CSV table of C-alpha atoms and ligand atoms in Angstrom, one decimal:
chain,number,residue,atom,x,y,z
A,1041,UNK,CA,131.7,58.6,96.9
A,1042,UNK,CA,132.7,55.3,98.5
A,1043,UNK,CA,135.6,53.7,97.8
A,1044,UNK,CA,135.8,50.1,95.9
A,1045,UNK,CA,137.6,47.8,97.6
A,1046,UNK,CA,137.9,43.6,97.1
A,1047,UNK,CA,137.7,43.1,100.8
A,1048,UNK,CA,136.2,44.5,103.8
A,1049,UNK,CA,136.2,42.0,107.0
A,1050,UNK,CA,134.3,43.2,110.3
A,1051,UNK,CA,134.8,41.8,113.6
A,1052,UNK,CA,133.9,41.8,117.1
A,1053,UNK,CA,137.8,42.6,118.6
A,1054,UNK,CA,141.0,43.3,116.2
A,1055,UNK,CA,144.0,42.9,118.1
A,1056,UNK,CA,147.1,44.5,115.9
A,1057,UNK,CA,149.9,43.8,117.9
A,1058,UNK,CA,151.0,47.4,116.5
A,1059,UNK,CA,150.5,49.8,118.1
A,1060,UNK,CA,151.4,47.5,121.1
A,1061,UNK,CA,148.7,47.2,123.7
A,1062,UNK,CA,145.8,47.9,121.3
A,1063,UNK,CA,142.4,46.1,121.4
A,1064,UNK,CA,140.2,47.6,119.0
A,1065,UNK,CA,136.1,46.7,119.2
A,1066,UNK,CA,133.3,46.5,116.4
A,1067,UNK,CA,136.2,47.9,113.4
A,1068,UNK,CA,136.9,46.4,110.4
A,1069,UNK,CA,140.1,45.8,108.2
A,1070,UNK,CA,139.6,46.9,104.3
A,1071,UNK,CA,141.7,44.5,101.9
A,1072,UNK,CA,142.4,45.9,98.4
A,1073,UNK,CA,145.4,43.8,96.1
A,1074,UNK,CA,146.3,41.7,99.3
A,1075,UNK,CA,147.1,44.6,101.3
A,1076,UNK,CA,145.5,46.1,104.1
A,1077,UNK,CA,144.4,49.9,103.4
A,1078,UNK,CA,142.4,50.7,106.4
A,1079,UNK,CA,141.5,49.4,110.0
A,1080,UNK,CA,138.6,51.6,111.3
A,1081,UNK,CA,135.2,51.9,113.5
A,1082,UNK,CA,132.8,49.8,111.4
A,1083,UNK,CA,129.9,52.9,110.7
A,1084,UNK,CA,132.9,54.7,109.0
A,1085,UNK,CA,134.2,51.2,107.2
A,1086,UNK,CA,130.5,51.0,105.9
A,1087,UNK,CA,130.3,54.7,105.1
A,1088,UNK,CA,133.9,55.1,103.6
A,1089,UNK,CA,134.2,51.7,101.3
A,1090,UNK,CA,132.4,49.8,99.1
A,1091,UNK,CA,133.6,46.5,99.4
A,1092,UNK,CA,133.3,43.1,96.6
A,1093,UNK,CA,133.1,40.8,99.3
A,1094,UNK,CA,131.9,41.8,102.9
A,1095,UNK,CA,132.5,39.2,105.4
A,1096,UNK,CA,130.6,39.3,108.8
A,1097,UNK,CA,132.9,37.6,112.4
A,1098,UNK,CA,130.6,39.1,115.3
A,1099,UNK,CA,131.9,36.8,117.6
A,1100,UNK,CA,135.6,36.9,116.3
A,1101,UNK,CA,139.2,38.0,117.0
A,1102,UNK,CA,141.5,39.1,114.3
A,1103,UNK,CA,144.9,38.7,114.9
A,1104,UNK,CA,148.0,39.0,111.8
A,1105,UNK,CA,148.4,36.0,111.0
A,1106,UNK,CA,150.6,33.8,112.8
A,1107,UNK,CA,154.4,32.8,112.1
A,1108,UNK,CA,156.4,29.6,112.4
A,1109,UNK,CA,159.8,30.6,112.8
A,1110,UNK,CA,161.1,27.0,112.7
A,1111,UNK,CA,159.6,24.4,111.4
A,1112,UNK,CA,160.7,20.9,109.4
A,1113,UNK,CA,157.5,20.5,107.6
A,1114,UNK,CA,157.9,17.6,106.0
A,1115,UNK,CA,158.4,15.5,109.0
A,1116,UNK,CA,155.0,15.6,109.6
A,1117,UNK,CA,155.0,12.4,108.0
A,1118,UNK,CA,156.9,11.0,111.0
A,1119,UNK,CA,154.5,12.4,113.5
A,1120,UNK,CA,154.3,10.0,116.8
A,1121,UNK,CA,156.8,7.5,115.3
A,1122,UNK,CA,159.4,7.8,118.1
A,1123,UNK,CA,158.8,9.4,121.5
A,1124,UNK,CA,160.0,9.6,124.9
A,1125,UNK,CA,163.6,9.8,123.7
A,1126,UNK,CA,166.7,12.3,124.1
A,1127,UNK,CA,167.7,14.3,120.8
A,1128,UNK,CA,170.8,12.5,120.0
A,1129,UNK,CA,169.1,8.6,120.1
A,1130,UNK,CA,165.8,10.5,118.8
A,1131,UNK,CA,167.6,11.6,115.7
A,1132,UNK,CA,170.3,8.5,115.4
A,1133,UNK,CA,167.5,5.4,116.1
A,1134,UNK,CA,164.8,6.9,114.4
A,1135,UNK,CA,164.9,9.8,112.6
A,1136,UNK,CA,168.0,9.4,110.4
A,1137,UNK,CA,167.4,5.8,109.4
A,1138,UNK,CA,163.5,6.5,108.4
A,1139,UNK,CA,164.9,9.4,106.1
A,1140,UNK,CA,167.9,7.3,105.2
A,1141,UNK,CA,164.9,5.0,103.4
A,1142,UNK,CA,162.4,6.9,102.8
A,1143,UNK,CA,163.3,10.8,102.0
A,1144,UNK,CA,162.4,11.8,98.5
A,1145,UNK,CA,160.8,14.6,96.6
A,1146,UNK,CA,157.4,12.8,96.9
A,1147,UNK,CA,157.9,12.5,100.7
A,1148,UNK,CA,158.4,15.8,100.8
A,1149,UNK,CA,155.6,17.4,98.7
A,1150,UNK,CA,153.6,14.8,100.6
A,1151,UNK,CA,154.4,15.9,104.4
A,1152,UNK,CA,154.5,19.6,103.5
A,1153,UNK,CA,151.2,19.2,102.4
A,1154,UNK,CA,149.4,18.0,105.6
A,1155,UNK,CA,152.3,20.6,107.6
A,1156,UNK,CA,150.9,23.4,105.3
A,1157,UNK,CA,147.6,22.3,106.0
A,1158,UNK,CA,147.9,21.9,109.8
A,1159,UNK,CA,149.5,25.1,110.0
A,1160,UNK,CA,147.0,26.9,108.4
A,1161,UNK,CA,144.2,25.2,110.1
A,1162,UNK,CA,146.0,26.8,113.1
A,1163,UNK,CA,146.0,30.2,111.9
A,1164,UNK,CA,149.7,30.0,111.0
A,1165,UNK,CA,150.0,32.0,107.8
A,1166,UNK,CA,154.2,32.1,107.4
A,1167,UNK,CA,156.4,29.1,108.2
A,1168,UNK,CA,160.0,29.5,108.0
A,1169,UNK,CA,161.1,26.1,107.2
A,1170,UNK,CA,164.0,23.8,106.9
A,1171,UNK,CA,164.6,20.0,104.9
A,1172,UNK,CA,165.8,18.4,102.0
A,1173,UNK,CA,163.9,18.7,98.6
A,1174,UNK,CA,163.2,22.3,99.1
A,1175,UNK,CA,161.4,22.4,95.5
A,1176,UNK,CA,159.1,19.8,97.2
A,1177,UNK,CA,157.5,21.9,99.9
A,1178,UNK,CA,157.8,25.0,97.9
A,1179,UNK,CA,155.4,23.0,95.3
A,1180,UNK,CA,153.3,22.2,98.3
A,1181,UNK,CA,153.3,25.4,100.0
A,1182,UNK,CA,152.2,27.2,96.8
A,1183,UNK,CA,149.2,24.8,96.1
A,1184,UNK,CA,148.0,25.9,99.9
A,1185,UNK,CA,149.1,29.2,99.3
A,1186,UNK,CA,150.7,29.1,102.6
A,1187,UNK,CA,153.9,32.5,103.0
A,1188,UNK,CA,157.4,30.9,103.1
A,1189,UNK,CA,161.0,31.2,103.9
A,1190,UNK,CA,162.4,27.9,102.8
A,1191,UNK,CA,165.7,26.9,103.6
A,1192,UNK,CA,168.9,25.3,101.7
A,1193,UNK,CA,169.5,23.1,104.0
A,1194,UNK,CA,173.1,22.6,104.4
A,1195,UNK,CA,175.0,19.1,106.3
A,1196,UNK,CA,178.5,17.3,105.2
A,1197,UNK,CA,177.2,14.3,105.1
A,1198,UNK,CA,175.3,12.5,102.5
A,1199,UNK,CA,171.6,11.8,102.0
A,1200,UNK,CA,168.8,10.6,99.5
A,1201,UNK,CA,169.0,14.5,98.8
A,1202,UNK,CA,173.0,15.1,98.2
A,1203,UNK,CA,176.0,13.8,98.1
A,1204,UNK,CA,178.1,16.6,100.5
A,1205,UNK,CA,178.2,20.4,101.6
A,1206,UNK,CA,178.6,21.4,98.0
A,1207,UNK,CA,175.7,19.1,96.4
A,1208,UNK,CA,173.1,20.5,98.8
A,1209,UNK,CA,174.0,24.3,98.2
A,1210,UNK,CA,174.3,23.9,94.5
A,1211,UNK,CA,171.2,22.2,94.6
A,1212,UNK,CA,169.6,24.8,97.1
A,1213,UNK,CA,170.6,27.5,94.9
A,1214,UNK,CA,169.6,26.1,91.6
A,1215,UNK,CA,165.5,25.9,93.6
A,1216,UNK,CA,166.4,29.4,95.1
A,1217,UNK,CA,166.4,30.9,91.1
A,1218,UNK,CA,163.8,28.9,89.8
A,1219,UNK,CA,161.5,30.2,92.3
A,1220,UNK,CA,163.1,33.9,92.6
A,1221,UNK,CA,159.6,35.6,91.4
A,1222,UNK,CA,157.3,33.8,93.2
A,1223,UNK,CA,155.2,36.9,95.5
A,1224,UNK,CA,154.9,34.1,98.7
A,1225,UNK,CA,158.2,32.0,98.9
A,1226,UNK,CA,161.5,32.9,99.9
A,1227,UNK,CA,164.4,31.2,100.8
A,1228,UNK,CA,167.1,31.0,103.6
A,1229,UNK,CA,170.4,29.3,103.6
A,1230,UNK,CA,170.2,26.6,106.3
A,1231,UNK,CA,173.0,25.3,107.4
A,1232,UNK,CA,171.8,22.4,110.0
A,1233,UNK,CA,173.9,23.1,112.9
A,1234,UNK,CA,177.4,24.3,114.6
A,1235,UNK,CA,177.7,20.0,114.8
A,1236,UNK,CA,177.0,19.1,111.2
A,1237,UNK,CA,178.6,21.6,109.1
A,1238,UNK,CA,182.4,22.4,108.5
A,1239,UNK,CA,184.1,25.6,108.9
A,1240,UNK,CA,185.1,25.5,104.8
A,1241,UNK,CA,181.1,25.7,104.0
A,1242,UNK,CA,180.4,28.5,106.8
A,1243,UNK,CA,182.9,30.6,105.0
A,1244,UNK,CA,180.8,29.9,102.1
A,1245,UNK,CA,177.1,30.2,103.1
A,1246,UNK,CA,178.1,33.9,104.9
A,1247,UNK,CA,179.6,34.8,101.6
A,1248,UNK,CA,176.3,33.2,100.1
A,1249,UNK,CA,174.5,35.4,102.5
A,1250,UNK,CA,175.8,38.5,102.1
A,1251,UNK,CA,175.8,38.2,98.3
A,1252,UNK,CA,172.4,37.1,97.6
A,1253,UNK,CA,171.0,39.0,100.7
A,1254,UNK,CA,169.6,35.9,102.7
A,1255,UNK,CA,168.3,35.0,106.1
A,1256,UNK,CA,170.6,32.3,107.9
A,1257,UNK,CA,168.7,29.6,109.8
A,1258,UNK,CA,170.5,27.2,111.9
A,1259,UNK,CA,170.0,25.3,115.0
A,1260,UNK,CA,172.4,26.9,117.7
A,1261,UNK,CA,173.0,25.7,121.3
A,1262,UNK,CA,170.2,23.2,121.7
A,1263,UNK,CA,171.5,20.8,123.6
A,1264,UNK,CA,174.4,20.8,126.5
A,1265,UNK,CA,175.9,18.1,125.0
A,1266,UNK,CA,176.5,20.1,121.8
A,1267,UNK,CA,178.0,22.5,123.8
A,1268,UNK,CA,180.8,20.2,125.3
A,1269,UNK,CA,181.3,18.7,121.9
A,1270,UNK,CA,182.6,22.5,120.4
A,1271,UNK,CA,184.6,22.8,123.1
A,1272,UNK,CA,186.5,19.2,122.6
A,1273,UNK,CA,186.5,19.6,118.9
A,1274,UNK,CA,186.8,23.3,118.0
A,1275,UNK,CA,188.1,24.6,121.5
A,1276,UNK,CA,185.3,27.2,121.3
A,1277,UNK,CA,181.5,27.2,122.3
A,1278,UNK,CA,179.1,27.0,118.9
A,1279,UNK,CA,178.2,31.0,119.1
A,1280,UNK,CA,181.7,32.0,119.5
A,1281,UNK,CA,183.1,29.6,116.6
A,1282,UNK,CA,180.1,31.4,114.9
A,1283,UNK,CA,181.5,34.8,115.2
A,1284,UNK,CA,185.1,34.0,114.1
A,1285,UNK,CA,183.6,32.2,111.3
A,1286,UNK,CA,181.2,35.9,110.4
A,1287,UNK,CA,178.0,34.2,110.3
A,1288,UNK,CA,176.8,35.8,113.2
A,1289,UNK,CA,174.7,39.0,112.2
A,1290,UNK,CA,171.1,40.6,112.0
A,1291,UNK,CA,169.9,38.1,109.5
A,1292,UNK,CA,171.2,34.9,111.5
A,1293,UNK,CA,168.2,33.0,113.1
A,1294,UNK,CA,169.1,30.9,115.6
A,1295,UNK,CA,167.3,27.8,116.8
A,1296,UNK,CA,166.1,26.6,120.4
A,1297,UNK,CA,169.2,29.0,122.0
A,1298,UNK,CA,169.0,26.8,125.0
A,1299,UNK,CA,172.0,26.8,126.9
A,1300,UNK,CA,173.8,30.0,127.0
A,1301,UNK,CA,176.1,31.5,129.2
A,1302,UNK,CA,175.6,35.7,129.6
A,1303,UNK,CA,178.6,36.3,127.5
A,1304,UNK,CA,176.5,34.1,124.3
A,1305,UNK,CA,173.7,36.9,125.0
A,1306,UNK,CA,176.6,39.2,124.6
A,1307,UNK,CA,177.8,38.0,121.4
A,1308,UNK,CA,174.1,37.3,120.3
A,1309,UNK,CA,172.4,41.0,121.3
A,1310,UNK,CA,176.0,42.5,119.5
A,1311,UNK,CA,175.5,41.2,116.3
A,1312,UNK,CA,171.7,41.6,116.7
A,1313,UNK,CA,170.6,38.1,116.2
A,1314,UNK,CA,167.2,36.8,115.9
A,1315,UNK,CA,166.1,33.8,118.0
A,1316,UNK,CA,163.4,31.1,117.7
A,1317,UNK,CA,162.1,29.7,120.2
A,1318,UNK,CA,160.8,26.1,120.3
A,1319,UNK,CA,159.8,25.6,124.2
A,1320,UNK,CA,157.3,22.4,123.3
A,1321,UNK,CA,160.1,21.1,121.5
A,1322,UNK,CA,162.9,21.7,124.2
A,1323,UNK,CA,160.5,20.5,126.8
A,1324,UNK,CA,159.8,17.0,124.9
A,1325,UNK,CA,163.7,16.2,124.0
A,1326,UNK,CA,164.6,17.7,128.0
A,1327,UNK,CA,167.3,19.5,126.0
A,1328,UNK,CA,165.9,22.7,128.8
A,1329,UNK,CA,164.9,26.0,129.0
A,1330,UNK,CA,165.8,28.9,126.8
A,1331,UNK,CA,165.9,31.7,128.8
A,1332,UNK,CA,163.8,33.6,126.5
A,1333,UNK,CA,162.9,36.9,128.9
A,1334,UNK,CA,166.4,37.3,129.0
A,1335,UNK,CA,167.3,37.2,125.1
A,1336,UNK,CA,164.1,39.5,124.8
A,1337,UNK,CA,165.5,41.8,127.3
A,1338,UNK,CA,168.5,42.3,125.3
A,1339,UNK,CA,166.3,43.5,122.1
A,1340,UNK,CA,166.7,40.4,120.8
A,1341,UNK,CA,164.0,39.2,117.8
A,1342,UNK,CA,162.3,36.1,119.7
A,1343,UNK,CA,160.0,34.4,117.5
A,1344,UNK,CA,158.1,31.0,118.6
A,1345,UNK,CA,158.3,27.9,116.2
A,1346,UNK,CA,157.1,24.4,116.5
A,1347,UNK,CA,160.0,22.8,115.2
A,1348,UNK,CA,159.1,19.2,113.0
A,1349,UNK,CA,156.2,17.7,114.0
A,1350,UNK,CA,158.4,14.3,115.0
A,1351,UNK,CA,159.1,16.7,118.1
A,1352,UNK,CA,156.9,18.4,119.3
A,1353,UNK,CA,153.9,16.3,118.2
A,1354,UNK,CA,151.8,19.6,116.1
A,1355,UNK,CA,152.3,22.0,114.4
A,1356,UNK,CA,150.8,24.7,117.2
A,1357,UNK,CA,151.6,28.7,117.6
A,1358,UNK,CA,148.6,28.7,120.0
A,1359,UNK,CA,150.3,25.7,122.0
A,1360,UNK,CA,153.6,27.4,121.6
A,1361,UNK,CA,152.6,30.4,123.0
A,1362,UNK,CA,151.0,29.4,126.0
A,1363,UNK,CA,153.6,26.9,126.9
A,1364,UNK,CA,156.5,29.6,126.2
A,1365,UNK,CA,154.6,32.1,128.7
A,1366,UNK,CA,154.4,29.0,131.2
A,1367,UNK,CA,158.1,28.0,130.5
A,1368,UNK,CA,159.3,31.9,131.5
A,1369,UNK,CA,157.4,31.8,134.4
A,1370,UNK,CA,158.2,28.4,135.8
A,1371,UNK,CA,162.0,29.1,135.0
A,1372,UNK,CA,162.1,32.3,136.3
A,1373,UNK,CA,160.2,32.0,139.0
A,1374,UNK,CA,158.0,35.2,138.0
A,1375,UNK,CA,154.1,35.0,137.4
A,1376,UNK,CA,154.6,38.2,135.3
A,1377,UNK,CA,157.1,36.8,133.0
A,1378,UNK,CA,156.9,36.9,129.6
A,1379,UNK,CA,153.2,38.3,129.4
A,1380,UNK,CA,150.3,37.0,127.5
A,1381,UNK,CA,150.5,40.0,125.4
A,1382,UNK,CA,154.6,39.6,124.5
A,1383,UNK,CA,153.6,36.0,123.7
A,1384,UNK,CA,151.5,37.0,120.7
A,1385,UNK,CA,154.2,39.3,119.6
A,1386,UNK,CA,156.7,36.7,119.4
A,1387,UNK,CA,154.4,34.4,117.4
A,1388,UNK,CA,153.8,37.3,114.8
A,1389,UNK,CA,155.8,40.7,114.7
A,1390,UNK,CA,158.9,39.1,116.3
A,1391,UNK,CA,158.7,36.5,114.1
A,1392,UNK,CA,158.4,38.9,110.9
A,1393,UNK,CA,161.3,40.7,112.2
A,1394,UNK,CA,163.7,37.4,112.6
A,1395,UNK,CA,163.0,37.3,108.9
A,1396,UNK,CA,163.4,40.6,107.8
A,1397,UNK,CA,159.9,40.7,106.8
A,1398,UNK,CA,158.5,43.0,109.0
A,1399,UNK,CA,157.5,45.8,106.7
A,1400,UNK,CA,155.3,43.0,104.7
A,1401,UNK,CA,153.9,40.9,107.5
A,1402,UNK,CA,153.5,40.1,111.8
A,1403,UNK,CA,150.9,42.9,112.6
A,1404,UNK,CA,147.5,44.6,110.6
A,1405,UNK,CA,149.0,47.6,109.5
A,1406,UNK,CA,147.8,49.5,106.7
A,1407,UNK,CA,150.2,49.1,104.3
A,1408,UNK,CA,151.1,45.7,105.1
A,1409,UNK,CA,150.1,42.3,103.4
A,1410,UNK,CA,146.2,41.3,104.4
A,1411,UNK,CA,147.6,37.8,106.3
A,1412,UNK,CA,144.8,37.3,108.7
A,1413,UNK,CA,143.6,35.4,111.4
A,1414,UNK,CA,140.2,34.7,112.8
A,1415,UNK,CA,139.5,32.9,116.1
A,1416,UNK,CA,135.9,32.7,117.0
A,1417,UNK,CA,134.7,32.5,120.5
A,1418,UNK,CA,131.4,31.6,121.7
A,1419,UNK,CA,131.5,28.2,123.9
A,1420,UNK,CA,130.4,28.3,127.0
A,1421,UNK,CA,134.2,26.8,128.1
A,1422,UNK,CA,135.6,30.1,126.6
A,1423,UNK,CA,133.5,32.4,128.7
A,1424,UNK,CA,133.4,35.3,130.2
A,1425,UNK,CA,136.2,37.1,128.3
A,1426,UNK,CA,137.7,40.4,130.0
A,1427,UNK,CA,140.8,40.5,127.9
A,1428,UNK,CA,141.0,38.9,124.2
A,1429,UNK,CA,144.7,39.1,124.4
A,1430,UNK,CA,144.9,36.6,127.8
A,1431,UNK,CA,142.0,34.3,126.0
A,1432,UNK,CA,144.6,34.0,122.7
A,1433,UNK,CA,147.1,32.4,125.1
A,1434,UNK,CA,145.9,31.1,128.0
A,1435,UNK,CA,142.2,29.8,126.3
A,1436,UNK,CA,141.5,29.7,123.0
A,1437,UNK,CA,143.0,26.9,121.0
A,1438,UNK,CA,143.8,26.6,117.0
A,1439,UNK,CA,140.4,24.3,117.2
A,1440,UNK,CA,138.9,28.0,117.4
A,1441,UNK,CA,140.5,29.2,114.2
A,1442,UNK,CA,137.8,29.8,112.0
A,1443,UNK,CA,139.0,31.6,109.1
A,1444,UNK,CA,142.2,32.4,108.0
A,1445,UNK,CA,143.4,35.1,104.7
A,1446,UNK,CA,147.5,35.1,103.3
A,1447,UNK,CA,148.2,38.3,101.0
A,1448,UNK,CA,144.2,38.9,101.6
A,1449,UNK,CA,143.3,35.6,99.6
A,1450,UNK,CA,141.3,33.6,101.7
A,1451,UNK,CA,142.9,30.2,102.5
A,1452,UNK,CA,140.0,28.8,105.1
A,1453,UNK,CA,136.6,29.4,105.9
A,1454,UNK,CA,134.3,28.5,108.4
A,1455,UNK,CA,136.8,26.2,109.5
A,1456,UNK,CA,137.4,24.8,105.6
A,1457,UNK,CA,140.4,24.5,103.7
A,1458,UNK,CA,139.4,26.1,100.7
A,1459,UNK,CA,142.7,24.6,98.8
A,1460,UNK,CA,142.4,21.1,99.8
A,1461,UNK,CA,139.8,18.3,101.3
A,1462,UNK,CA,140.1,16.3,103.9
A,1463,UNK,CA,139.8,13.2,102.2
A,1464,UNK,CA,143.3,14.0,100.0
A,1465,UNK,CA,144.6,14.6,103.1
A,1466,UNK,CA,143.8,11.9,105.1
A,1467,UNK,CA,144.8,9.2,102.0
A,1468,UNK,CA,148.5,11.1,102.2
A,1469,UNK,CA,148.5,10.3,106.0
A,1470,UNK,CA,147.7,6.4,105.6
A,1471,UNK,CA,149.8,6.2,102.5
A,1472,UNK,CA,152.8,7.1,104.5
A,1473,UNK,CA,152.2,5.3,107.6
A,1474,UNK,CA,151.6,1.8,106.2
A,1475,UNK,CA,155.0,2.7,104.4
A,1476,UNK,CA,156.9,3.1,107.5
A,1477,UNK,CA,155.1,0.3,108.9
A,1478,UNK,CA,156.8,-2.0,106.0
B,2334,ZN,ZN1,164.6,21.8,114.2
């Protein structure tokens, strides 16, 4: 007798990421309760299930779905509206004073909106975010039913969100229990960076941390000019004030990871960080090249993430991952750095991993969650294909992205939002701009 099942999906390739190095052809994946119970040649799919909903992609490539390991959704909202600038006058002349006016819960919920919508558009399935009003993109994230790990966000200094370091985690923590049960977002403590936050409120968030067992996500070494700062200020570099101060550890994720010296990979691989990697980001600000083959060659956890969308200007793994294989190879100096295949793990398993979700999420596993994506490829600019794995990176494009599932419930089809129209969409994008424009 068959076996019932709510989902069975059939496709031309299935690329799992696990068992590394795997392309499988003409299988399927069987989805019962949001979780993925089989992946197998499709005349034994047919044969062995009976499914409630068979859905046919004979000229598709499932991949797990993908995972932005940093991302400021809600400043999608300021996409475009300062460019060409380095972090420190990008953040002071624009950024802050935009947020100083206009940063609210509706601003939030608005932005994570068309973030949670661009990302899954682009096959992004997870985004591990960080920005005032968390209970704002939470709301917004569980109307797309896009996965999350939002974060607390932590900074001394006061904004349309809190008044100081203590307002923002009590506030953090108060959205952290009123959302505790919910199956698709968790939370982080986010303290912004080495730059913004005291010593007095790292001594809290790791206690936070280890109490409440929480990811820590933080920007770390983005810039040179941070660096120099530390060292006049603290008379330490960022990562090592980070040690004395026990934050560093397997469930710190560090962002951007730029500029470090082989004795920060030291310190990094020792405590077993995780890393995310934002090259579109570092490459717009100039703030450099992370030397990502490195940190990966230490067993680091290198994820890929877009950062905010005022940076980088999308909200793109499949961008990200081709311009972080580029980036190794034009910093390194090595064609065969950081392969086409290790860029898909970073965007998925490495990024479940960072997070400490890797038994739930980053590769099609049976057993794991049923968060899916599909690229279809049939234009004549796409072809011939030798190696679905090279075309992911180096060809195909989130414009490709046909349909996407999170926890096996299926969030687009045939290129359609199934939670959203464009037309709501579109009204929150003018709505915001002729605000700025004001
Ligand atoms: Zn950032």
């Amino acid at each position: 007798m068959p076996t019932p099942v709510d989902l069975l999906i059939e496709a031309r390739w299935i690329i799992p990421v696990e068992p590394d190095d795997t392309t499988l052809e003409h299988h399927a994946i069987a989805v019962e309760r949001g979780k993925i119970v089989a992946i197998l040649p499709l005349a034994d799919a047919r044969a062995r299930f009976t499914a409630a909903k068979t859905v046919s992609l004979p000229e598709h490539i499932l991949i797990p779905g993908l995972i932005n390991l940093h991302c400021h959704a809600a400043m999608t909202l300021m996409r475009g509206l300062a460019d060409d600038l380095p972090l420190m006058r990008w953040l002071q002349e624009a950024i802050w004073p935009t947020e100083a006016r206009h940063a609210s819960h509706a601003f939030v919920r608005d932005g994570s909106l068309l973030a949670g919508a661009e990302m899954l558009r682009g096959g992004i399935t997870t985004c591990n975010d960080m920005y005032f009003f968390p209970e704002a993109t939470a709301e917004a994230f569980d109307r797309l039913g896009l996965r999350a790990v939002l974060g607390m966000t932590v900074l001394e200094f006061p904004s349309q969100y809190a008044a100081d370091a203590d307002d923002y985690l009590r506030k953090g923590l108060a959205t952290h229990d009123a959302w505790r049960d919910h199956p698709l977002i968790r939370f982080a403590l986010a303290p912004h960076a080495p730059y913004t936050v005291s010593n007095t409120s790292f001594e809290r968030i790791g206690a936070l941390a280890d109490e409440l067992e929480l990811p820590i996500h933080i920007h770390l070494h983005e810039t040179a000019g941070e660096i120099a700062d530390s060292l006049r200020d603290f008379g330490q570099r960022p990562i090592t004030r980070m040690e004395s101060l026990g934050i560093l550890g397997p469930n710190l994720i560090g962002v951007h990871a730029v500029h470090l010296t082989p004795e920060d990979m030291e310190r990094l691989a020792l405590h077993q960080c995780a890393i995310a990697h934002c090259p579109t980001s570092n490459m717009k600000l100039a703030s450099g090249a992370a030397p990502s083959t490195r940190l990966l060659d230490h067993g680091l956890a290198v994820g890929l993430g877009s950062d905010g969308a005022a940076s980088n200007n999308r909200l793109d793994l499949f961008r990200e991952m081709h311009q972080a294989s580029l980036l190794a190879k034009l910093s390194t100096g090595d064609a065969s750095a950081l392969p086409a295949r290790q860029a898909l793990r970073m965007a998925t398993l490495n990024g479940a991993r960072a997070l400490g979700l890797d038994k739930e999420i980053g590769s099609l596993l049976p057993g794991k969650a049923a968060d899916i994506c599909a690229i279809r490829i049939n234009d004549p600019d796409e072809l011939p294909c030798f190696d679905p794995v090279s075309h992911v990176v180096y060809v195909l494009g989130r414009h490709a992205v046909s349909d996407v599932w999170v926890d096996g419930q299926q969030r687009m089809e045939h290129g359609k939002l199934l939670q959203i129209t464009n037309t709501e969409l579109l009204g929150i994008a003018r709505l915001w701009q002729n605000r700025f424009r004001q």
